[in-house]
C-alpha cells in the first residue's frame, strides 16, 4: 500500500490576479490554478484544505482585493 502524498497549498499574488499553487502538484490532474480575484482563489484553496486536508499558506496578507 502506498502512502498518500503530502501536499501544500499556497495562495500568492500574480501579475494577472492570484495563483493557487499546489506542491507537489499532480502531473496527471493538476490542482494549481490562476484566478482573477482573491475571493475566487481563496475559496478554491480553502476547499482543497477542507476536503483534502492539505496545509494552506496565504502569502497575500489577506488579499486586499
PDB file of N, CA, C and O in Angstrom:
ATOM      1  N   UNK A   1       0.844  -1.186   0.000  1.00  0.00           N
ATOM      2  CA  UNK A   1       0.000   0.000   0.000  1.00  0.00           C
ATOM      3  C   UNK A   1       0.890   1.250   0.000  1.00  0.00           C
ATOM      4  O   UNK A   1       1.845   1.331   0.752  1.00  0.00           O
ATOM      5  N   UNK A   2       0.563   2.205  -0.852  1.00  0.00           N
ATOM      6  CA  UNK A   2       1.361   3.428  -0.933  1.00  0.00           C
ATOM      7  C   UNK A   2       0.836   4.476   0.042  1.00  0.00           C
ATOM      8  O   UNK A   2      -0.358   4.540   0.334  1.00  0.00           O
ATOM      9  N   UNK A   3       1.748   5.302   0.519  1.00  0.00           N
ATOM     10  CA  UNK A   3       1.399   6.397   1.412  1.00  0.00           C
ATOM     11  C   UNK A   3       0.828   7.548   0.595  1.00  0.00           C
ATOM     12  O   UNK A   3       1.282   7.817  -0.515  1.00  0.00           O
ATOM     13  N   UNK A   4      -0.170   8.270   1.131  1.00  0.00           N
ATOM     14  CA  UNK A   4      -0.676   9.449   0.415  1.00  0.00           C
ATOM     15  C   UNK A   4       0.406  10.528   0.344  1.00  0.00           C
ATOM     16  O   UNK A   4       1.235  10.646   1.239  1.00  0.00           O
ATOM     17  N   UNK A   5       0.377  11.282  -0.740  1.00  0.00           N
ATOM     18  CA  UNK A   5       1.352  12.354  -0.943  1.00  0.00           C
ATOM     19  C   UNK A   5       0.958  13.551  -0.083  1.00  0.00           C
ATOM     20  O   UNK A   5      -0.196  13.985  -0.113  1.00  0.00           O
ATOM     21  N   UNK A   6       1.909  14.065   0.697  1.00  0.00           N
ATOM     22  CA  UNK A   6       1.678  15.282   1.474  1.00  0.00           C
ATOM     23  C   UNK A   6       1.810  16.478   0.542  1.00  0.00           C
ATOM     24  O   UNK A   6       2.852  16.669  -0.085  1.00  0.00           O
ATOM     25  N   UNK A   7       0.774  17.272   0.435  1.00  0.00           N
ATOM     26  CA  UNK A   7       0.784  18.430  -0.454  1.00  0.00           C
ATOM     27  C   UNK A   7       0.540  19.699   0.353  1.00  0.00           C
ATOM     28  O   UNK A   7      -0.111  19.665   1.388  1.00  0.00           O
ATOM     29  N   UNK A   8       1.029  20.805  -0.154  1.00  0.00           N
ATOM     30  CA  UNK A   8       0.757  22.100   0.445  1.00  0.00           C
ATOM     31  C   UNK A   8       0.092  22.988  -0.594  1.00  0.00           C
ATOM     32  O   UNK A   8       0.353  22.864  -1.792  1.00  0.00           O
ATOM     33  N   UNK A   9      -0.762  23.884  -0.125  1.00  0.00           N
ATOM     34  CA  UNK A   9      -1.481  24.817  -0.987  1.00  0.00           C
ATOM     35  C   UNK A   9      -1.049  26.224  -0.598  1.00  0.00           C
ATOM     36  O   UNK A   9      -1.082  26.583   0.581  1.00  0.00           O
ATOM     37  N   UNK A  10      -0.651  27.015  -1.589  1.00  0.00           N
ATOM     38  CA  UNK A  10      -0.217  28.391  -1.346  1.00  0.00           C
ATOM     39  C   UNK A  10      -1.003  29.331  -2.242  1.00  0.00           C
ATOM     40  O   UNK A  10      -1.162  29.068  -3.433  1.00  0.00           O
ATOM     41  N   UNK A  11      -1.499  30.425  -1.644  1.00  0.00           N
ATOM     42  CA  UNK A  11      -2.134  31.493  -2.423  1.00  0.00           C
ATOM     43  C   UNK A  11      -1.125  32.623  -2.519  1.00  0.00           C
ATOM     44  O   UNK A  11      -0.584  33.067  -1.502  1.00  0.00           O
ATOM     45  N   UNK A  12      -0.865  33.097  -3.732  1.00  0.00           N
ATOM     46  CA  UNK A  12       0.093  34.174  -3.938  1.00  0.00           C
ATOM     47  C   UNK A  12      -0.405  35.113  -5.030  1.00  0.00           C
ATOM     48  O   UNK A  12      -1.092  34.691  -5.967  1.00  0.00           O
ATOM     49  N   UNK A  13      -0.059  36.381  -4.896  1.00  0.00           N
ATOM     50  CA  UNK A  13      -0.400  37.363  -5.932  1.00  0.00           C
ATOM     51  C   UNK A  13       0.429  37.073  -7.177  1.00  0.00           C
ATOM     52  O   UNK A  13       1.590  36.687  -7.091  1.00  0.00           O
ATOM     53  N   UNK A  14      -0.200  37.253  -8.343  1.00  0.00           N
ATOM     54  CA  UNK A  14       0.486  37.103  -9.628  1.00  0.00           C
ATOM     55  C   UNK A  14       0.278  38.377 -10.436  1.00  0.00           C
ATOM     56  O   UNK A  14      -0.466  39.262 -10.020  1.00  0.00           O
ATOM     57  N   UNK A  15       0.872  38.444 -11.596  1.00  0.00           N
ATOM     58  CA  UNK A  15       0.726  39.620 -12.456  1.00  0.00           C
ATOM     59  C   UNK A  15      -0.723  39.812 -12.906  1.00  0.00           C
ATOM     60  O   UNK A  15      -1.154  40.937 -13.141  1.00  0.00           O
ATOM     61  N   UNK A  16      -1.482  38.719 -13.004  1.00  0.00           N
ATOM     62  CA  UNK A  16      -2.857  38.788 -13.503  1.00  0.00           C
ATOM     63  C   UNK A  16      -3.912  38.491 -12.454  1.00  0.00           C
ATOM     64  O   UNK A  16      -5.061  38.225 -12.791  1.00  0.00           O
ATOM     65  N   UNK A  17      -3.543  38.482 -11.184  1.00  0.00           N
ATOM     66  CA  UNK A  17      -4.512  38.182 -10.139  1.00  0.00           C
ATOM     67  C   UNK A  17      -3.889  37.402  -9.009  1.00  0.00           C
ATOM     68  O   UNK A  17      -2.966  37.867  -8.365  1.00  0.00           O
ATOM     69  N   UNK A  18      -4.385  36.158  -8.834  1.00  0.00           N
ATOM     70  CA  UNK A  18      -3.932  35.323  -7.724  1.00  0.00           C
ATOM     71  C   UNK A  18      -3.749  33.894  -8.190  1.00  0.00           C
ATOM     72  O   UNK A  18      -4.573  33.378  -8.948  1.00  0.00           O
ATOM     73  N   UNK A  19      -2.685  33.275  -7.730  1.00  0.00           N
ATOM     74  CA  UNK A  19      -2.423  31.893  -8.072  1.00  0.00           C
ATOM     75  C   UNK A  19      -2.589  30.998  -6.861  1.00  0.00           C
ATOM     76  O   UNK A  19      -2.225  31.377  -5.751  1.00  0.00           O
ATOM     77  N   UNK A  20      -3.169  29.846  -7.090  1.00  0.00           N
ATOM     78  CA  UNK A  20      -3.236  28.798  -6.077  1.00  0.00           C
ATOM     79  C   UNK A  20      -2.249  27.735  -6.550  1.00  0.00           C
ATOM     80  O   UNK A  20      -2.441  27.127  -7.602  1.00  0.00           O
ATOM     81  N   UNK A  21      -1.172  27.560  -5.787  1.00  0.00           N
ATOM     82  CA  UNK A  21      -0.107  26.650  -6.173  1.00  0.00           C
ATOM     83  C   UNK A  21      -0.117  25.450  -5.236  1.00  0.00           C
ATOM     84  O   UNK A  21      -0.023  25.612  -4.019  1.00  0.00           O
ATOM     85  N   UNK A  22      -0.255  24.256  -5.804  1.00  0.00           N
ATOM     86  CA  UNK A  22      -0.211  23.022  -5.031  1.00  0.00           C
ATOM     87  C   UNK A  22       1.153  22.390  -5.261  1.00  0.00           C
ATOM     88  O   UNK A  22       1.601  22.246  -6.399  1.00  0.00           O
ATOM     89  N   UNK A  23       1.817  22.037  -4.157  1.00  0.00           N
ATOM     90  CA  UNK A  23       3.155  21.476  -4.259  1.00  0.00           C
ATOM     91  C   UNK A  23       3.278  20.245  -3.377  1.00  0.00           C
ATOM     92  O   UNK A  23       2.928  20.316  -2.199  1.00  0.00           O
ATOM     93  N   UNK A  24       3.727  19.133  -3.921  1.00  0.00           N
ATOM     94  CA  UNK A  24       3.913  18.885  -5.349  1.00  0.00           C
ATOM     95  C   UNK A  24       2.554  18.705  -6.029  1.00  0.00           C
ATOM     96  O   UNK A  24       1.633  18.166  -5.426  1.00  0.00           O
ATOM     97  N   UNK A  25       2.471  19.194  -7.233  1.00  0.00           N
ATOM     98  CA  UNK A  25       1.206  19.099  -7.971  1.00  0.00           C
ATOM     99  C   UNK A  25       1.103  17.718  -8.608  1.00  0.00           C
ATOM    100  O   UNK A  25       2.094  17.003  -8.750  1.00  0.00           O
ATOM    101  N   UNK A  26      -0.093  17.351  -8.989  1.00  0.00           N
ATOM    102  CA  UNK A  26      -0.348  16.082  -9.652  1.00  0.00           C
ATOM    103  C   UNK A  26      -0.204  16.320 -11.152  1.00  0.00           C
ATOM    104  O   UNK A  26      -0.986  17.065 -11.741  1.00  0.00           O
ATOM    105  N   UNK A  27       0.784  15.684 -11.768  1.00  0.00           N
ATOM    106  CA  UNK A  27       1.030  15.905 -13.196  1.00  0.00           C
ATOM    107  C   UNK A  27      -0.128  15.429 -14.066  1.00  0.00           C
ATOM    108  O   UNK A  27      -0.423  16.027 -15.090  1.00  0.00           O
ATOM    109  N   UNK A  28      -0.781  14.365 -13.668  1.00  0.00           N
ATOM    110  CA  UNK A  28      -1.878  13.813 -14.464  1.00  0.00           C
ATOM    111  C   UNK A  28      -3.134  14.673 -14.382  1.00  0.00           C
ATOM    112  O   UNK A  28      -3.878  14.789 -15.346  1.00  0.00           O
ATOM    113  N   UNK A  29      -3.375  15.263 -13.212  1.00  0.00           N
ATOM    114  CA  UNK A  29      -4.554  16.109 -12.997  1.00  0.00           C
ATOM    115  C   UNK A  29      -4.151  17.270 -12.093  1.00  0.00           C
ATOM    116  O   UNK A  29      -4.380  17.228 -10.889  1.00  0.00           O
ATOM    117  N   UNK A  30      -3.536  18.313 -12.662  1.00  0.00           N
ATOM    118  CA  UNK A  30      -3.019  19.416 -11.843  1.00  0.00           C
ATOM    119  C   UNK A  30      -4.101  20.132 -11.026  1.00  0.00           C
ATOM    120  O   UNK A  30      -5.208  20.343 -11.505  1.00  0.00           O
ATOM    121  N   UNK A  31      -3.757  20.476  -9.803  1.00  0.00           N
ATOM    122  CA  UNK A  31      -4.648  21.226  -8.933  1.00  0.00           C
ATOM    123  C   UNK A  31      -4.342  22.732  -8.967  1.00  0.00           C
ATOM    124  O   UNK A  31      -5.187  23.533  -8.620  1.00  0.00           O
ATOM    125  N   UNK A  32      -3.132  23.119  -9.328  1.00  0.00           N
ATOM    126  CA  UNK A  32      -2.748  24.534  -9.341  1.00  0.00           C
ATOM    127  C   UNK A  32      -3.568  25.286 -10.382  1.00  0.00           C
ATOM    128  O   UNK A  32      -3.773  24.791 -11.499  1.00  0.00           O
ATOM    129  N   UNK A  33      -4.055  26.487  -9.996  1.00  0.00           N
ATOM    130  CA  UNK A  33      -4.885  27.292 -10.899  1.00  0.00           C
ATOM    131  C   UNK A  33      -4.655  28.769 -10.646  1.00  0.00           C
ATOM    132  O   UNK A  33      -4.222  29.169  -9.571  1.00  0.00           O
ATOM    133  N   UNK A  34      -4.998  29.595 -11.630  1.00  0.00           N
ATOM    134  CA  UNK A  34      -4.944  31.053 -11.502  1.00  0.00           C
ATOM    135  C   UNK A  34      -6.363  31.602 -11.484  1.00  0.00           C
ATOM    136  O   UNK A  34      -7.256  31.086 -12.168  1.00  0.00           O
ATOM    137  N   UNK A  35      -6.540  32.676 -10.709  1.00  0.00           N
ATOM    138  CA  UNK A  35      -7.844  33.330 -10.589  1.00  0.00           C
ATOM    139  C   UNK A  35      -7.666  34.840 -10.705  1.00  0.00           C
ATOM    140  O   UNK A  35      -6.641  35.379 -10.302  1.00  0.00           O
ATOM    141  N   UNK A  36      -8.682  35.500 -11.221  1.00  0.00           N
ATOM    142  CA  UNK A  36      -8.639  36.956 -11.375  1.00  0.00           C
ATOM    143  C   UNK A  36      -8.841  37.672 -10.046  1.00  0.00           C
ATOM    144  O   UNK A  36      -8.324  38.768  -9.845  1.00  0.00           O
ATOM    145  N   UNK A  37      -9.585  37.052  -9.120  1.00  0.00           N
ATOM    146  CA  UNK A  37      -9.875  37.736  -7.848  1.00  0.00           C
ATOM    147  C   UNK A  37      -9.438  36.891  -6.656  1.00  0.00           C
ATOM    148  O   UNK A  37      -9.376  35.657  -6.728  1.00  0.00           O
ATOM    149  N   UNK A  38      -9.161  37.584  -5.561  1.00  0.00           N
ATOM    150  CA  UNK A  38      -8.766  36.912  -4.329  1.00  0.00           C
ATOM    151  C   UNK A  38      -9.871  36.006  -3.779  1.00  0.00           C
ATOM    152  O   UNK A  38      -9.579  34.867  -3.391  1.00  0.00           O
ATOM    153  N   UNK A  39     -11.139  36.436  -3.736  1.00  0.00           N
ATOM    154  CA  UNK A  39     -12.182  35.553  -3.201  1.00  0.00           C
ATOM    155  C   UNK A  39     -12.283  34.218  -3.954  1.00  0.00           C
ATOM    156  O   UNK A  39     -12.518  33.179  -3.341  1.00  0.00           O
ATOM    157  N   UNK A  40     -12.109  34.244  -5.270  1.00  0.00           N
ATOM    158  CA  UNK A  40     -12.141  33.000  -6.043  1.00  0.00           C
ATOM    159  C   UNK A  40     -10.982  32.081  -5.655  1.00  0.00           C
ATOM    160  O   UNK A  40     -11.174  30.885  -5.435  1.00  0.00           O
ATOM    161  N   UNK A  41      -9.792  32.660  -5.592  1.00  0.00           N
ATOM    162  CA  UNK A  41      -8.605  31.879  -5.244  1.00  0.00           C
ATOM    163  C   UNK A  41      -8.719  31.329  -3.825  1.00  0.00           C
ATOM    164  O   UNK A  41      -8.428  30.158  -3.571  1.00  0.00           O
ATOM    165  N   UNK A  42      -9.151  32.154  -2.900  1.00  0.00           N
ATOM    166  CA  UNK A  42      -9.284  31.743  -1.503  1.00  0.00           C
ATOM    167  C   UNK A  42     -10.330  30.626  -1.356  1.00  0.00           C
ATOM    168  O   UNK A  42     -10.117  29.658  -0.635  1.00  0.00           O
ATOM    169  N   UNK A  43     -11.442  30.747  -2.050  1.00  0.00           N
ATOM    170  CA  UNK A  43     -12.472  29.717  -1.986  1.00  0.00           C
ATOM    171  C   UNK A  43     -11.973  28.370  -2.485  1.00  0.00           C
ATOM    172  O   UNK A  43     -12.214  27.335  -1.859  1.00  0.00           O
ATOM    173  N   UNK A  44     -11.264  28.385  -3.597  1.00  0.00           N
ATOM    174  CA  UNK A  44     -10.718  27.144  -4.148  1.00  0.00           C
ATOM    175  C   UNK A  44      -9.684  26.543  -3.198  1.00  0.00           C
ATOM    176  O   UNK A  44      -9.719  25.344  -2.897  1.00  0.00           O
ATOM    177  N   UNK A  45      -8.776  27.385  -2.696  1.00  0.00           N
ATOM    178  CA  UNK A  45      -7.720  26.918  -1.792  1.00  0.00           C
ATOM    179  C   UNK A  45      -8.308  26.363  -0.497  1.00  0.00           C
ATOM    180  O   UNK A  45      -7.858  25.330   0.008  1.00  0.00           O
ATOM    181  N   UNK A  46      -9.306  27.031   0.042  1.00  0.00           N
ATOM    182  CA  UNK A  46      -9.949  26.552   1.275  1.00  0.00           C
ATOM    183  C   UNK A  46     -10.654  25.220   1.041  1.00  0.00           C
ATOM    184  O   UNK A  46     -10.688  24.358   1.920  1.00  0.00           O
ATOM    185  N   UNK A  47     -11.219  25.040  -0.136  1.00  0.00           N
ATOM    186  CA  UNK A  47     -11.838  23.762  -0.478  1.00  0.00           C
ATOM    187  C   UNK A  47     -10.827  22.631  -0.473  1.00  0.00           C
ATOM    188  O   UNK A  47     -11.088  21.543   0.050  1.00  0.00           O
ATOM    189  N   UNK A  48      -9.642  22.888  -1.042  1.00  0.00           N
ATOM    190  CA  UNK A  48      -8.592  21.869  -1.033  1.00  0.00           C
ATOM    191  C   UNK A  48      -8.156  21.554   0.395  1.00  0.00           C
ATOM    192  O   UNK A  48      -7.945  20.393   0.748  1.00  0.00           O
ATOM    193  N   UNK A  49      -8.066  22.594   1.220  1.00  0.00           N
ATOM    194  CA  UNK A  49      -7.693  22.390   2.624  1.00  0.00           C
ATOM    195  C   UNK A  49      -8.748  21.552   3.343  1.00  0.00           C
ATOM    196  O   UNK A  49      -8.420  20.588   4.039  1.00  0.00           O
ATOM    197  N   UNK A  50     -10.005  21.891   3.171  1.00  0.00           N
ATOM    198  CA  UNK A  50     -11.080  21.193   3.877  1.00  0.00           C
ATOM    199  C   UNK A  50     -11.284  19.757   3.390  1.00  0.00           C
ATOM    200  O   UNK A  50     -11.456  18.836   4.193  1.00  0.00           O
ATOM    201  N   UNK A  51     -11.307  19.565   2.079  1.00  0.00           N
ATOM    202  CA  UNK A  51     -11.647  18.258   1.535  1.00  0.00           C
ATOM    203  C   UNK A  51     -10.462  17.316   1.386  1.00  0.00           C
ATOM    204  O   UNK A  51     -10.629  16.105   1.426  1.00  0.00           O
ATOM    205  N   UNK A  52      -9.275  17.879   1.204  1.00  0.00           N
ATOM    206  CA  UNK A  52      -8.086  17.046   1.040  1.00  0.00           C
ATOM    207  C   UNK A  52      -7.226  17.004   2.304  1.00  0.00           C
ATOM    208  O   UNK A  52      -6.369  16.142   2.449  1.00  0.00           O
ATOM    209  N   UNK A  53      -7.404  17.997   3.196  1.00  0.00           N
ATOM    210  CA  UNK A  53      -6.617  18.051   4.419  1.00  0.00           C
ATOM    211  C   UNK A  53      -5.217  18.597   4.222  1.00  0.00           C
ATOM    212  O   UNK A  53      -4.343  18.403   5.060  1.00  0.00           O
ATOM    213  N   UNK A  54      -5.013  19.314   3.124  1.00  0.00           N
ATOM    214  CA  UNK A  54      -3.688  19.848   2.822  1.00  0.00           C
ATOM    215  C   UNK A  54      -3.452  21.155   3.572  1.00  0.00           C
ATOM    216  O   UNK A  54      -4.380  21.920   3.835  1.00  0.00           O
ATOM    217  N   UNK A  55      -2.202  21.428   3.892  1.00  0.00           N
ATOM    218  CA  UNK A  55      -1.816  22.653   4.578  1.00  0.00           C
ATOM    219  C   UNK A  55      -1.989  23.848   3.636  1.00  0.00           C
ATOM    220  O   UNK A  55      -1.605  23.795   2.474  1.00  0.00           O
ATOM    221  N   UNK A  56      -2.561  24.942   4.161  1.00  0.00           N
ATOM    222  CA  UNK A  56      -2.806  26.148   3.367  1.00  0.00           C
ATOM    223  C   UNK A  56      -1.972  27.300   3.904  1.00  0.00           C
ATOM    224  O   UNK A  56      -1.981  27.578   5.111  1.00  0.00           O
ATOM    225  N   UNK A  57      -1.262  27.974   3.000  1.00  0.00           N
ATOM    226  CA  UNK A  57      -0.497  29.173   3.336  1.00  0.00           C
ATOM    227  C   UNK A  57      -0.954  30.302   2.423  1.00  0.00           C
ATOM    228  O   UNK A  57      -0.969  30.144   1.202  1.00  0.00           O
ATOM    229  N   UNK A  58      -1.336  31.433   3.020  1.00  0.00           N
ATOM    230  CA  UNK A  58      -1.756  32.600   2.246  1.00  0.00           C
ATOM    231  C   UNK A  58      -0.650  33.643   2.284  1.00  0.00           C
ATOM    232  O   UNK A  58      -0.387  34.249   3.311  1.00  0.00           O
ATOM    233  N   UNK A  59       0.015  33.823   1.151  1.00  0.00           N
ATOM    234  CA  UNK A  59       1.142  34.755   1.047  1.00  0.00           C
ATOM    235  C   UNK A  59       0.691  36.168   0.669  1.00  0.00           C
ATOM    236  O   UNK A  59       1.518  37.044   0.484  1.00  0.00           O
ATOM    237  N   UNK A  60      -0.630  36.391   0.585  1.00  0.00           N
ATOM    238  CA  UNK A  60      -1.123  37.686   0.119  1.00  0.00           C
ATOM    239  C   UNK A  60      -1.342  38.678   1.261  1.00  0.00           C
ATOM    240  O   UNK A  60      -1.581  39.844   1.006  1.00  0.00           O
ATOM    241  N   UNK A  61      -1.313  38.222   2.484  1.00  0.00           N
ATOM    242  CA  UNK A  61      -1.622  39.103   3.610  1.00  0.00           C
ATOM    243  C   UNK A  61      -3.105  39.411   3.696  1.00  0.00           C
ATOM    244  O   UNK A  61      -3.511  40.423   4.247  1.00  0.00           O
ATOM    245  N   UNK A  62      -3.933  38.570   3.120  1.00  0.00           N
ATOM    246  CA  UNK A  62      -5.378  38.762   3.196  1.00  0.00           C
ATOM    247  C   UNK A  62      -5.989  39.148   1.877  1.00  0.00           C
ATOM    248  O   UNK A  62      -7.189  39.240   1.752  1.00  0.00           O
ATOM    249  N   UNK A  63      -5.191  39.388   0.873  1.00  0.00           N
ATOM    250  CA  UNK A  63      -5.711  39.627  -0.462  1.00  0.00           C
ATOM    251  C   UNK A  63      -5.821  41.074  -0.855  1.00  0.00           C
ATOM    252  O   UNK A  63      -5.410  41.454  -1.921  1.00  0.00           O
ATOM    253  N   UNK A  64      -6.433  41.888  -0.026  1.00  0.00           N
ATOM    254  CA  UNK A  64      -6.645  43.303  -0.382  1.00  0.00           C
ATOM    255  C   UNK A  64      -7.297  43.445  -1.749  1.00  0.00           C
ATOM    256  O   UNK A  64      -6.955  44.335  -2.508  1.00  0.00           O
ATOM    257  N   UNK A  65      -8.193  42.535  -2.086  1.00  0.00           N
ATOM    258  CA  UNK A  65      -8.822  42.654  -3.382  1.00  0.00           C
ATOM    259  C   UNK A  65      -9.980  41.852  -3.520  1.00  0.00           C
ATOM    260  O   UNK A  65     -10.635  41.091  -3.578  1.00  0.00           O
TER     261      UNK A  65
END
